[in-house]
Amino acid sequence: MSEWTIITNKGFSSDEWEGRPVIEPADILSSKVEIEHIEKSQLKLENDFQVETLKPFLNYLNAISINFPLHDGRGFSLARRLRQLGYQGILRLVGHVVVDHYRHAIQSGFDQIAISSELAKRIPESHWKQQIHASKYSYQAKLRQNGYDKSMNGFQIKTVNNIQNSNLATLAFGNVKVTKVLHWTDQLFSFRVERPKNFRFRSGQFAMIGLPGNNGKPIFRAYSISSPSWDDELEFYSIIIPDGSLTSLLQHISVSDNVILQPKATGTLVLDALRPGKRLFMFASGTGIAPFASLIRDPETYEKFEKIIITHGCREIKDLNYGKSIVDAIGKDPLIGEFAADKLFYCPTVTREEFHTKGRITDLLETGQFFQNFHLAAFSPDTDRAMICGSIEFNDNIKTILGDVGLNEGSNNHPAEFVQEKAFVGYSNKDISGPSGLF
Ligand SMILES: Cc1cc2nc3c(=O)[nH]c(=O)nc-3n(C[C@H](O)[C@H](O)[C@H](O)COP(=O)(O)OP(=O)(O)OC[C@H]3O[C@@H](n4cnc5c(N)ncnc54)[C@H](O)[C@@H]3O)c2cc1C
C-alpha cells in the first residue's frame, strides 16, 4: 500500500500515480529521457526550482509534484508560475500540508495534495471535506479553463476583408451573446457577454467590440475588458455618446442579443509592464475605471503589490457607482476579499458636487490634498508604481506629475514605473470632460 493518502476535491483517494516512473528536472533538461517517457512519468520538484526552465517541456508533462516542507510556502508560488506558463497537467502538493492549506493550494493551481498516511490518521477525511466544500471556487482552475484551454469550441471564426473603423490588424471576429446589462446612469452602462473558450487576455487589456452598422458593415471600437482574466464571462463598461457611431446602437442591447468580439486582446495596463514595487496607484477618470475593475479583481495584483490605491475621478457622485459597486463586491467576495483585505484603497473624487474629496485628481495631487485626505504617504519612486487611464489630457497631466517625482513610463517590452492607456481618443477640454460631460 502507498505511504501517501491523496486528497482531491472528492475527498481521500488512492494514489493513481503508483507505478509511474519518477523523473527529476535534470533528466529532462539534459535530454536524458525521451518525450514519450516524460509523458508517462511524474516529475518531482523542490519548492525553490526555477520552473521557467521547464517551459519547452510543459506540453509533454502530465504529472508534477512539488515538495512542501514544514513552514515554507514557496510551493504555492511555484504552482502559480507553472499554471501561468501554461502547464495543464495534474499538479500535486506533497508533504506537511494541513487542512488550512487546502484552500490556498487549490487557489494556487494544485489539483491534489499528498499527505503521509500517518498524517491522514490524525486529520480525518471529514475535516478535509469541510475545507473542500468551502473552496469550491478556484480562480486558478478558471484561469486554466479560460486562459489556457486550447479548444476552439464555441467561438465561430469568420473572416472579412474590410472592417470599417477597426484599428487592429486582426480580421477574424465572432458573435458573442449578451448575458447581462446594467444601466448605471443615463450615460453609463455595463454589460456582460459569454466568453469564447479560446479568448485569452491578461487583466487590464482591451479588445475590439462591435455591432453591425446601419449599412450592414460592422462598427468596431476599443473597449477595456473590466472583468478579470479568470472570469467565465467578459464584462465591459460603456459610455453613451448620443450621436456616437457605436454607442448610439450599443446602448440598446439587451440579454440574448449578440455583439461582435474580435479575438485578440492587447494593451499596456498589465502587471508585467511594471517593475516590482510595493504600492500600485491606479489613476482613472470616467470610463477609464474599466481596466482597473479587471485588475482589482485579479488575485495576482495582490500577490505583486502590498497596497493598491485606486483613484477614480468623475463629475458627479452617481458616475462613481459602477466602480464603487465593484470595490464593495470585492470586500464580500469569498476569494478576492481575502486577497484584497487591508490592501485595496479606494479614493474617489468628484468635480461638480459636494463630496468628501472634491476637485480634479491632478490638482489634488499637486497640492498634496490627495495624500492628506486618504492618509497616504507621498510618492516614492523606489517603491511606487502606477497605471493611468483617462482622457488624453488627464493622462498627460498625471504623467507629468509622476515624471516630476522620478517615475518613468514603461511598456510590455520595457517594464518601468508606470504605464498608461487612453480611455478614449478625441475631444477633451480643461475640465477633463468628454462631450457628454462625464468627468
Ligand atoms: C484603448 C481604448 C480603450 C477604450 N475603452 C473604453 C471603455 O472601456 N469604455 C468606453 O465607454 N469607451 C472606451 N473607449 C472608447 C471607445 O472606443 C469609443 O470611442 C466609445 O465607445 C464611443 O464610441 P462611439 O462610436 O459611440 O463614438 P466615437 O465616435 O468613438 O467617439 C465620439 C467622441 O466621444 C468621445 N468619447 C468616446 N469615448 C468616450 C469615453 N469613454 N468617455 C468620454 N468621452 C468619450 C470622444 O471625444 C470621441 O471623439 C476606449 C478607447 C480606447 C482607445
Tab-separated table of C-alpha atoms and ligand atoms in Angstrom:
chain	number	residue	atom	x	y	z
A	1	MET	CA	0.000	0.000	0.000
A	2	SER	CA	1.183	3.538	-0.782
A	3	GLU	CA	2.663	5.590	2.048
A	4	TRP	CA	0.610	8.538	0.748
A	5	THR	CA	-3.042	9.468	1.051
A	6	ILE	CA	-4.234	11.613	-1.833
A	7	ILE	CA	-6.755	14.401	-1.274
A	8	THR	CA	-8.707	15.654	-4.281
A	9	ASN	CA	-11.898	17.706	-4.495
A	10	LYS	CA	-13.823	14.488	-3.786
A	11	GLY	CA	-12.026	13.641	-0.543
A	12	PHE	CA	-9.491	10.881	0.165
A	13	SER	CA	-8.454	8.625	-2.678
A	14	SER	CA	-5.761	6.119	-3.512
A	15	ASP	CA	-2.555	7.067	-5.317
A	16	GLU	CA	-3.147	6.764	-9.057
A	17	TRP	CA	0.480	7.668	-9.724
A	18	GLU	CA	1.750	4.481	-8.107
A	19	GLY	CA	3.976	2.789	-10.638
A	20	ARG	CA	4.588	5.982	-12.652
A	21	PRO	CA	8.347	6.408	-13.126
A	22	VAL	CA	9.800	9.334	-11.171
A	23	ILE	CA	11.995	11.829	-13.034
A	24	GLU	CA	13.967	14.852	-11.861
A	25	PRO	CA	14.278	18.190	-13.712
A	26	ALA	CA	17.907	17.388	-14.570
A	27	ASP	CA	16.747	14.302	-16.528
A	28	ILE	CA	14.585	16.488	-18.732
A	29	LEU	CA	16.955	19.419	-19.098
A	30	SER	CA	19.918	17.212	-20.002
A	31	SER	CA	17.771	15.462	-22.656
A	32	LYS	CA	18.452	12.117	-20.967
A	33	VAL	CA	14.850	10.995	-21.379
A	34	GLU	CA	12.638	10.659	-24.451
A	35	ILE	CA	9.467	12.734	-24.808
A	36	GLU	CA	7.412	9.516	-24.567
A	37	HIS	CA	8.979	8.785	-21.197
A	38	ILE	CA	8.316	12.345	-19.973
A	39	GLU	CA	4.631	11.926	-20.817
A	40	LYS	CA	4.343	8.758	-18.725
A	41	SER	CA	6.412	9.952	-15.755
A	42	GLN	CA	5.882	12.053	-12.666
A	43	LEU	CA	8.251	14.982	-12.306
A	44	LYS	CA	9.392	15.783	-8.765
A	45	LEU	CA	10.194	19.412	-7.996
A	46	GLU	CA	11.695	21.054	-4.949
A	47	ASN	CA	9.955	24.286	-3.982
A	48	ASP	CA	12.865	26.561	-4.976
A	49	PHE	CA	13.155	25.259	-8.535
A	50	GLN	CA	13.184	27.751	-11.466
A	51	VAL	CA	10.118	26.401	-13.278
A	52	GLU	CA	10.646	28.789	-16.211
A	53	THR	CA	13.451	26.488	-17.423
A	54	LEU	CA	10.846	23.755	-17.990
A	55	LYS	CA	8.721	25.849	-20.342
A	56	PRO	CA	9.608	23.941	-23.568
A	57	PHE	CA	8.571	20.656	-21.908
A	58	LEU	CA	5.355	21.682	-20.157
A	59	ASN	CA	3.148	20.471	-23.013
A	60	TYR	CA	4.543	16.940	-22.592
A	61	LEU	CA	4.328	16.734	-18.814
A	62	ASN	CA	1.172	15.254	-17.302
A	63	ALA	CA	2.101	14.824	-13.644
A	64	ILE	CA	4.170	17.185	-11.495
A	65	SER	CA	4.587	17.065	-7.730
A	66	ILE	CA	6.003	19.886	-5.626
A	67	ASN	CA	7.581	19.231	-2.262
A	68	PHE	CA	6.114	21.172	0.676
A	69	PRO	CA	8.420	21.292	3.699
A	70	LEU	CA	7.149	22.460	7.080
A	71	HIS	CA	6.752	26.278	7.382
A	72	ASP	CA	7.798	27.006	3.798
A	73	GLY	CA	5.052	28.222	1.439
A	74	ARG	CA	7.152	28.706	-1.692
A	75	GLY	CA	5.427	25.720	-3.314
A	76	PHE	CA	2.296	27.848	-3.744
A	77	SER	CA	4.003	30.458	-5.908
A	78	LEU	CA	5.770	27.722	-7.866
A	79	ALA	CA	2.360	26.229	-8.690
A	80	ARG	CA	1.005	29.592	-9.768
A	81	ARG	CA	4.001	30.181	-12.031
A	82	LEU	CA	3.621	26.752	-13.621
A	83	ARG	CA	-0.049	27.436	-14.375
A	84	GLN	CA	0.775	30.878	-15.736
A	85	LEU	CA	3.375	29.296	-18.003
A	86	GLY	CA	0.602	27.096	-19.390
A	87	TYR	CA	1.065	23.768	-17.583
A	88	GLN	CA	-2.239	21.880	-17.813
A	89	GLY	CA	-1.440	18.505	-16.291
A	90	ILE	CA	-2.051	17.310	-12.737
A	91	LEU	CA	-0.254	19.273	-10.047
A	92	ARG	CA	0.269	17.647	-6.667
A	93	LEU	CA	1.413	19.210	-3.403
A	94	VAL	CA	3.352	16.717	-1.307
A	95	GLY	CA	4.373	16.956	2.316
A	96	HIS	CA	3.378	18.528	5.571
A	97	VAL	CA	0.093	20.036	4.425
A	98	VAL	CA	-2.655	20.768	6.938
A	99	VAL	CA	-6.357	21.434	6.397
A	100	ASP	CA	-5.885	25.227	6.476
A	101	HIS	CA	-3.557	24.978	3.471
A	102	TYR	CA	-6.140	23.277	1.261
A	103	ARG	CA	-7.870	26.422	0.024
A	104	HIS	CA	-4.635	28.241	-0.755
A	105	ALA	CA	-3.273	25.166	-2.530
A	106	ILE	CA	-6.306	24.925	-4.808
A	107	GLN	CA	-6.278	28.672	-5.462
A	108	SER	CA	-2.620	28.419	-6.419
A	109	GLY	CA	-3.330	25.801	-9.068
A	110	PHE	CA	-2.836	22.456	-7.313
A	111	ASP	CA	-5.278	19.657	-8.167
A	112	GLN	CA	-4.420	17.366	-5.304
A	113	ILE	CA	-2.495	17.037	-2.080
A	114	ALA	CA	-0.492	14.040	-0.887
A	115	ILE	CA	-0.089	13.617	2.865
A	116	SER	CA	1.552	10.776	4.734
A	117	SER	CA	-0.796	8.003	5.796
A	118	GLU	CA	0.196	8.778	9.361
A	119	LEU	CA	-0.931	12.422	8.989
A	120	ALA	CA	-4.146	11.195	7.345
A	121	LYS	CA	-4.942	9.237	10.511
A	122	ARG	CA	-4.535	12.370	12.628
A	123	ILE	CA	-6.566	14.618	10.279
A	124	PRO	CA	-9.510	12.509	9.118
A	125	GLU	CA	-11.312	12.872	5.793
A	126	SER	CA	-14.303	14.697	7.337
A	127	HIS	CA	-12.036	17.661	8.268
A	128	TRP	CA	-10.712	17.920	4.712
A	129	LYS	CA	-14.202	17.643	3.235
A	130	GLN	CA	-15.336	20.736	5.124
A	131	GLN	CA	-12.491	22.710	3.521
A	132	ILE	CA	-13.166	21.183	0.117
A	133	HIS	CA	-16.758	22.331	0.322
A	134	ALA	CA	-15.707	25.860	1.336
A	135	SER	CA	-13.169	26.099	-1.501
A	136	LYS	CA	-15.287	25.124	-4.489
A	137	TYR	CA	-14.337	28.385	-6.163
A	138	SER	CA	-10.818	28.458	-7.546
A	139	TYR	CA	-9.584	31.246	-9.764
A	140	GLN	CA	-6.652	29.157	-10.939
A	141	ALA	CA	-8.981	26.395	-12.115
A	142	LYS	CA	-10.973	29.008	-14.020
A	143	LEU	CA	-7.775	30.533	-15.343
A	144	ARG	CA	-6.928	27.161	-16.813
A	145	GLN	CA	-10.388	26.640	-18.287
A	146	ASN	CA	-10.497	30.126	-19.745
A	147	GLY	CA	-6.991	31.240	-20.473
A	148	TYR	CA	-5.177	28.112	-21.408
A	149	ASP	CA	-7.895	25.968	-22.907
A	150	LYS	CA	-6.667	25.022	-26.353
A	151	SER	CA	-10.144	24.135	-27.612
A	152	MET	CA	-11.677	26.351	-30.280
A	153	ASN	CA	-15.231	25.219	-29.455
A	154	GLY	CA	-17.910	27.790	-29.030
A	155	PHE	CA	-16.292	30.619	-30.964
A	156	GLN	CA	-17.254	30.837	-34.559
A	157	ILE	CA	-14.458	32.461	-36.545
A	158	LYS	CA	-15.346	34.389	-39.672
A	159	THR	CA	-13.088	36.379	-41.937
A	160	VAL	CA	-13.843	39.657	-43.628
A	161	ASN	CA	-11.692	41.755	-45.873
A	162	ASN	CA	-12.857	45.208	-44.972
A	163	ILE	CA	-13.921	46.202	-41.478
A	164	GLN	CA	-14.609	49.900	-41.320
A	165	ASN	CA	-13.434	51.693	-38.161
A	166	SER	CA	-11.333	48.773	-36.948
A	167	ASN	CA	-7.971	49.911	-35.578
A	168	LEU	CA	-6.496	46.464	-35.076
A	169	ALA	CA	-4.953	44.426	-37.834
A	170	THR	CA	-6.814	41.256	-36.903
A	171	LEU	CA	-9.534	40.282	-39.352
A	172	ALA	CA	-11.236	37.397	-37.611
A	173	PHE	CA	-14.272	38.025	-35.450
A	174	GLY	CA	-17.205	36.219	-33.877
A	175	ASN	CA	-20.589	36.811	-32.288
A	176	VAL	CA	-20.939	36.586	-28.525
A	177	LYS	CA	-24.224	36.585	-26.620
A	178	VAL	CA	-25.061	39.268	-24.072
A	179	THR	CA	-25.849	37.771	-20.645
A	180	LYS	CA	-26.438	40.887	-18.526
A	181	VAL	CA	-26.932	44.636	-18.973
A	182	LEU	CA	-26.966	47.238	-16.176
A	183	HIS	CA	-27.607	50.944	-16.739
A	184	TRP	CA	-25.843	52.963	-14.031
A	185	THR	CA	-26.833	56.448	-15.213
A	186	ASP	CA	-28.417	57.808	-18.385
A	187	GLN	CA	-24.897	57.938	-19.896
A	188	LEU	CA	-23.184	54.879	-18.441
A	189	PHE	CA	-23.925	51.171	-18.595
A	190	SER	CA	-22.122	47.876	-18.176
A	191	PHE	CA	-22.776	44.578	-19.887
A	192	ARG	CA	-21.526	41.027	-19.777
A	193	VAL	CA	-21.129	38.602	-22.661
A	194	GLU	CA	-20.354	34.911	-22.959
A	195	ARG	CA	-16.624	34.324	-23.137
A	196	PRO	CA	-15.448	32.290	-26.132
A	197	LYS	CA	-13.387	29.374	-24.890
A	198	ASN	CA	-10.358	30.392	-26.909
A	199	PHE	CA	-10.459	34.058	-25.915
A	200	ARG	CA	-7.349	34.790	-23.858
A	201	PHE	CA	-6.401	38.056	-22.253
A	202	ARG	CA	-4.470	39.484	-19.363
A	203	SER	CA	-6.350	41.511	-16.760
A	204	GLY	CA	-6.206	45.192	-17.791
A	205	GLN	CA	-6.177	44.635	-21.571
A	206	PHE	CA	-8.689	45.852	-24.149
A	207	ALA	CA	-10.414	44.220	-27.114
A	208	MET	CA	-12.373	45.425	-30.138
A	209	ILE	CA	-16.125	45.016	-29.912
A	210	GLY	CA	-18.730	45.993	-32.445
A	211	LEU	CA	-22.203	45.832	-33.905
A	212	PRO	CA	-23.451	45.843	-37.479
A	213	GLY	CA	-23.962	49.475	-38.565
A	214	ASN	CA	-26.990	50.774	-40.425
A	215	ASN	CA	-25.366	49.940	-43.767
A	216	GLY	CA	-24.694	46.377	-42.561
A	217	LYS	CA	-20.942	46.899	-42.139
A	218	PRO	CA	-19.682	46.275	-38.599
A	219	ILE	CA	-18.604	49.263	-36.483
A	220	PHE	CA	-15.805	48.411	-34.061
A	221	ARG	CA	-14.464	50.335	-31.096
A	222	ALA	CA	-11.782	49.580	-28.494
A	223	TYR	CA	-13.145	48.517	-25.096
A	224	SER	CA	-11.258	47.686	-21.932
A	225	ILE	CA	-12.325	44.346	-20.517
A	226	SER	CA	-13.479	45.148	-16.999
A	227	SER	CA	-13.730	41.543	-15.790
A	228	PRO	CA	-10.624	39.692	-14.546
A	229	SER	CA	-8.834	37.149	-16.725
A	230	TRP	CA	-10.184	34.181	-14.725
A	231	ASP	CA	-13.858	35.097	-15.172
A	232	ASP	CA	-16.121	32.804	-17.235
A	233	GLU	CA	-17.701	35.822	-18.904
A	234	LEU	CA	-16.405	39.128	-20.264
A	235	GLU	CA	-17.611	42.410	-18.798
A	236	PHE	CA	-17.473	45.875	-20.363
A	237	TYR	CA	-18.316	49.333	-19.050
A	238	SER	CA	-19.522	51.838	-21.608
A	239	ILE	CA	-20.293	55.467	-22.103
A	240	ILE	CA	-23.242	56.541	-24.261
A	241	ILE	CA	-22.320	59.193	-26.826
A	242	PRO	CA	-25.731	60.331	-28.154
A	243	ASP	CA	-24.602	60.553	-31.786
A	244	GLY	CA	-21.666	58.145	-31.424
A	245	SER	CA	-21.466	55.614	-34.238
A	246	LEU	CA	-21.237	52.591	-31.957
A	247	THR	CA	-22.701	53.604	-28.617
A	248	SER	CA	-25.878	55.081	-30.154
A	249	LEU	CA	-26.593	51.428	-31.098
A	250	LEU	CA	-24.816	49.624	-28.251
A	251	GLN	CA	-26.866	51.428	-25.574
A	252	HIS	CA	-29.941	49.452	-26.721
A	253	ILE	CA	-28.508	45.938	-26.342
A	254	SER	CA	-30.302	43.536	-24.046
A	255	VAL	CA	-29.836	39.977	-22.783
A	256	SER	CA	-29.560	37.361	-25.611
A	257	ASP	CA	-28.526	39.945	-28.233
A	258	ASN	CA	-25.210	39.401	-29.995
A	259	VAL	CA	-22.215	41.716	-30.101
A	260	ILE	CA	-19.163	41.109	-32.247
A	261	LEU	CA	-15.877	40.452	-30.482
A	262	GLN	CA	-12.508	40.383	-32.181
A	263	PRO	CA	-10.450	37.531	-30.752
A	264	LYS	CA	-7.297	39.473	-29.933
A	265	ALA	CA	-6.832	41.432	-26.698
A	266	THR	CA	-3.962	43.842	-26.228
A	267	GLY	CA	-2.836	46.817	-24.134
A	268	THR	CA	-0.213	48.167	-21.772
A	269	LEU	CA	-2.151	48.241	-18.484
A	270	VAL	CA	-0.818	44.854	-17.435
A	271	LEU	CA	1.118	43.908	-14.331
A	272	ASP	CA	4.048	42.567	-16.353
A	273	ALA	CA	4.719	46.044	-17.766
A	274	LEU	CA	5.658	47.334	-14.309
A	275	ARG	CA	8.839	46.771	-12.356
A	276	PRO	CA	8.307	45.148	-8.939
A	277	GLY	CA	7.188	47.621	-6.295
A	278	LYS	CA	5.203	47.960	-3.085
A	279	ARG	CA	2.362	50.414	-3.811
A	280	LEU	CA	0.397	50.370	-7.052
A	281	PHE	CA	-1.539	53.556	-7.878
A	282	MET	CA	-4.340	53.286	-10.437
A	283	PHE	CA	-5.420	56.676	-11.790
A	284	ALA	CA	-8.760	56.608	-13.623
A	285	SER	CA	-11.154	59.204	-14.923
A	286	GLY	CA	-14.628	58.388	-16.280
A	287	THR	CA	-14.820	55.041	-18.091
A	288	GLY	CA	-11.062	54.724	-17.501
A	289	ILE	CA	-12.029	52.762	-14.386
A	290	ALA	CA	-12.782	49.721	-16.621
A	291	PRO	CA	-9.284	48.153	-16.881
A	292	PHE	CA	-8.787	48.681	-13.149
A	293	ALA	CA	-12.112	46.957	-12.406
A	294	SER	CA	-10.431	43.968	-14.043
A	295	LEU	CA	-7.094	44.271	-12.242
A	296	ILE	CA	-8.531	44.766	-8.747
A	297	ARG	CA	-10.483	41.521	-9.180
A	298	ASP	CA	-7.342	39.577	-10.090
A	299	PRO	CA	-5.544	37.924	-7.145
A	300	GLU	CA	-2.218	38.350	-8.945
A	301	THR	CA	-2.423	42.117	-8.354
A	302	TYR	CA	-2.440	41.493	-4.602
A	303	GLU	CA	0.364	38.977	-4.855
A	304	LYS	CA	2.580	41.516	-6.600
A	305	PHE	CA	1.797	44.613	-4.525
A	306	GLU	CA	1.313	45.358	-0.847
A	307	LYS	CA	-1.073	48.278	-1.369
A	308	ILE	CA	-3.344	49.001	-4.319
A	309	ILE	CA	-4.663	52.569	-4.400
A	310	ILE	CA	-7.423	53.053	-6.946
A	311	THR	CA	-8.413	56.647	-7.670
A	312	HIS	CA	-11.478	57.458	-9.741
A	313	GLY	CA	-12.313	60.999	-10.806
A	314	CYS	CA	-15.790	61.838	-12.114
A	315	ARG	CA	-18.001	64.866	-12.451
A	316	GLU	CA	-20.928	63.674	-10.349
A	317	ILE	CA	-21.280	61.206	-7.488
A	318	LYS	CA	-23.574	58.925	-9.498
A	319	ASP	CA	-20.816	58.459	-12.100
A	320	LEU	CA	-18.789	56.656	-9.425
A	321	ASN	CA	-21.442	53.961	-8.912
A	322	TYR	CA	-20.029	51.252	-11.168
A	323	GLY	CA	-16.520	51.464	-9.696
A	324	LYS	CA	-17.852	51.695	-6.160
A	325	SER	CA	-20.050	48.634	-6.643
A	326	ILE	CA	-17.021	46.616	-7.812
A	327	VAL	CA	-14.949	47.697	-4.806
A	328	ASP	CA	-17.849	46.912	-2.433
A	329	ALA	CA	-18.349	43.474	-4.001
A	330	ILE	CA	-14.644	42.654	-3.637
A	331	GLY	CA	-14.936	43.144	0.130
A	332	LYS	CA	-17.671	40.483	0.262
A	333	ASP	CA	-16.176	38.074	-2.258
A	334	PRO	CA	-15.087	34.789	-0.640
A	335	LEU	CA	-11.986	34.548	-2.825
A	336	ILE	CA	-10.807	38.034	-3.809
A	337	GLY	CA	-11.933	39.519	-0.486
A	338	GLU	CA	-9.222	37.533	1.262
A	339	PHE	CA	-6.535	38.814	-1.098
A	340	ALA	CA	-7.747	42.427	-1.047
A	341	ALA	CA	-8.359	42.798	2.685
A	342	ASP	CA	-6.085	45.562	4.054
A	343	LYS	CA	-4.528	46.053	0.608
A	344	LEU	CA	-7.137	47.809	-1.534
A	345	PHE	CA	-7.691	51.557	-1.013
A	346	TYR	CA	-10.497	53.239	-2.922
A	347	CYS	CA	-10.074	57.004	-3.455
A	348	PRO	CA	-12.965	58.563	-5.403
A	349	THR	CA	-13.045	62.268	-6.295
A	350	VAL	CA	-15.816	64.396	-7.788
A	351	THR	CA	-15.518	67.775	-9.527
A	352	ARG	CA	-19.059	69.156	-9.689
A	353	GLU	CA	-20.766	68.220	-6.421
A	354	GLU	CA	-20.050	68.469	-2.726
A	355	PHE	CA	-18.041	65.380	-1.796
A	356	HIS	CA	-15.506	64.395	0.844
A	357	THR	CA	-12.767	64.801	-1.781
A	358	LYS	CA	-13.774	67.442	-4.287
A	359	GLY	CA	-11.689	68.516	-7.272
A	360	ARG	CA	-9.610	67.146	-10.127
A	361	ILE	CA	-7.233	64.360	-9.119
A	362	THR	CA	-4.359	66.204	-10.774
A	363	ASP	CA	-4.960	69.353	-8.667
A	364	LEU	CA	-5.385	67.293	-5.503
A	365	LEU	CA	-2.100	65.508	-6.194
A	366	GLU	CA	-0.257	68.741	-6.868
A	367	THR	CA	-1.478	70.413	-3.674
A	368	GLY	CA	-0.858	67.263	-1.623
A	369	GLN	CA	-4.514	67.227	-0.501
A	370	PHE	CA	-4.973	63.821	-2.097
A	371	PHE	CA	-2.391	62.244	0.205
A	372	GLN	CA	-3.765	64.093	3.222
A	373	ASN	CA	-7.398	63.147	2.605
A	374	PHE	CA	-6.661	59.473	2.053
A	375	HIS	CA	-3.918	59.223	4.712
A	376	LEU	CA	-1.250	58.154	2.247
A	377	ALA	CA	2.492	58.814	2.235
A	378	ALA	CA	3.799	60.981	-0.647
A	379	PHE	CA	5.151	59.319	-3.818
A	380	SER	CA	8.365	57.350	-3.616
A	381	PRO	CA	9.955	56.348	-6.953
A	382	ASP	CA	11.712	53.334	-5.402
A	383	THR	CA	8.573	51.558	-4.284
A	384	ASP	CA	5.615	53.202	-6.092
A	385	ARG	CA	4.245	52.040	-9.422
A	386	ALA	CA	1.309	53.492	-11.332
A	387	MET	CA	-1.184	52.923	-14.119
A	388	ILE	CA	-3.145	55.710	-15.816
A	389	CYS	CA	-6.365	55.512	-17.830
A	390	GLY	CA	-8.347	58.614	-18.761
A	391	SER	CA	-8.676	61.277	-21.443
A	392	ILE	CA	-5.528	62.334	-23.293
A	393	GLU	CA	-5.267	65.455	-21.148
A	394	PHE	CA	-5.801	63.532	-17.905
A	395	ASN	CA	-3.091	61.040	-18.859
A	396	ASP	CA	-0.669	63.805	-19.842
A	397	ASN	CA	-1.186	65.670	-16.570
A	398	ILE	CA	-0.690	62.584	-14.406
A	399	LYS	CA	2.356	61.589	-16.476
A	400	THR	CA	3.930	64.982	-15.772
A	401	ILE	CA	3.261	64.634	-12.042
A	402	LEU	CA	4.752	61.130	-11.960
A	403	GLY	CA	7.727	62.182	-14.083
A	404	ASP	CA	8.441	65.050	-11.688
A	405	VAL	CA	8.804	62.608	-8.784
A	406	GLY	CA	11.114	60.325	-10.770
A	407	LEU	CA	8.805	57.640	-12.193
A	408	ASN	CA	9.456	56.565	-15.807
A	409	GLU	CA	6.997	55.248	-18.359
A	410	GLY	CA	7.234	51.543	-19.228
A	411	SER	CA	5.727	49.154	-21.740
A	412	ASN	CA	5.250	45.412	-22.227
A	413	ASN	CA	8.782	45.106	-23.617
A	414	HIS	CA	10.417	47.549	-21.221
A	415	PRO	CA	8.821	47.373	-17.769
A	416	ALA	CA	9.294	50.562	-15.745
A	417	GLU	CA	7.490	52.511	-13.011
A	418	PHE	CA	4.244	53.481	-14.739
A	419	VAL	CA	2.116	52.665	-17.777
A	420	GLN	CA	-0.808	54.431	-19.411
A	421	GLU	CA	-3.675	53.721	-21.798
A	422	LYS	CA	-6.106	56.249	-23.239
A	423	ALA	CA	-9.679	55.677	-22.050
A	424	PHE	CA	-10.805	57.106	-25.385
A	425	VAL	CA	-9.377	59.184	-28.185
A	426	GLY	CA	-10.708	62.529	-29.346
A	427	TYR	CA	-12.167	65.612	-27.796
A	428	SER	CA	-11.104	66.815	-24.354
A	429	ASN	CA	-11.266	70.153	-22.532
A	430	LYS	CA	-9.819	71.773	-19.459
A	431	ASP	CA	-12.380	70.163	-17.180
A	432	ILE	CA	-11.244	66.752	-18.485
A	433	SER	CA	-14.757	66.305	-19.818
A	434	GLY	CA	-15.922	64.222	-22.712
A	435	PRO	CA	-18.560	65.854	-24.884
A	436	SER	CA	-21.225	64.358	-22.685
A	437	GLY	CA	-19.587	65.916	-19.645
A	438	LEU	CA	-18.727	62.833	-17.674
A	439	PHE	CA	-15.526	63.835	-15.949
B	1	LIG	C1	-7.702	51.647	-25.678
B	1	LIG	C2	-9.117	52.166	-25.571
B	1	LIG	C3	-9.971	51.598	-24.628
B	1	LIG	C4	-11.283	52.071	-24.513
B	1	LIG	N1	-12.099	51.534	-23.558
B	1	LIG	C5	-13.355	52.027	-23.400
B	1	LIG	C6	-14.217	51.525	-22.376
B	1	LIG	O1	-13.854	50.610	-21.618
B	1	LIG	N2	-15.451	52.063	-22.258
B	1	LIG	C7	-15.883	53.075	-23.097
B	1	LIG	O2	-17.019	53.537	-22.945
B	1	LIG	N3	-15.094	53.556	-24.067
B	1	LIG	C8	-13.860	53.056	-24.256
B	1	LIG	N4	-13.062	53.534	-25.263
B	1	LIG	C9	-13.659	54.475	-26.222
B	1	LIG	C10	-14.431	53.663	-27.280
B	1	LIG	O3	-13.505	53.047	-28.144
B	1	LIG	C11	-15.408	54.515	-28.116
B	1	LIG	O4	-14.811	55.700	-28.502
B	1	LIG	C12	-16.678	54.811	-27.357
B	1	LIG	O5	-17.342	53.599	-27.103
B	1	LIG	C13	-17.628	55.700	-28.153
B	1	LIG	O6	-17.857	55.115	-29.413
B	1	LIG	P1	-18.808	55.831	-30.457
B	1	LIG	O7	-18.618	55.174	-31.787
B	1	LIG	O8	-20.193	55.877	-29.935
B	1	LIG	O9	-18.263	57.304	-30.520
B	1	LIG	P2	-16.851	57.756	-31.110
B	1	LIG	O10	-17.049	58.278	-32.491
B	1	LIG	O11	-15.850	56.677	-30.922
B	1	LIG	O12	-16.481	58.936	-30.136
B	1	LIG	C14	-17.044	60.232	-30.278
B	1	LIG	C15	-16.387	61.138	-29.267
B	1	LIG	O13	-16.858	60.784	-27.965
B	1	LIG	C16	-15.839	60.949	-27.004
B	1	LIG	N5	-15.681	59.690	-26.269
B	1	LIG	C17	-15.522	58.447	-26.784
B	1	LIG	N6	-15.421	57.543	-25.807
B	1	LIG	C18	-15.512	58.211	-24.644
B	1	LIG	C19	-15.468	57.812	-23.282
B	1	LIG	N7	-15.311	56.525	-22.944
B	1	LIG	N8	-15.596	58.757	-22.342
B	1	LIG	C20	-15.761	60.079	-22.681
B	1	LIG	N9	-15.810	60.508	-23.963
B	1	LIG	C21	-15.685	59.592	-24.929
B	1	LIG	C22	-14.579	61.348	-27.760
B	1	LIG	O14	-14.429	62.751	-27.647
B	1	LIG	C23	-14.853	60.981	-29.175
B	1	LIG	O15	-14.205	61.835	-30.074
B	1	LIG	C24	-11.750	53.091	-25.390
B	1	LIG	C25	-10.885	53.642	-26.349
B	1	LIG	C26	-9.581	53.205	-26.424
B	1	LIG	C27	-8.682	53.826	-27.447
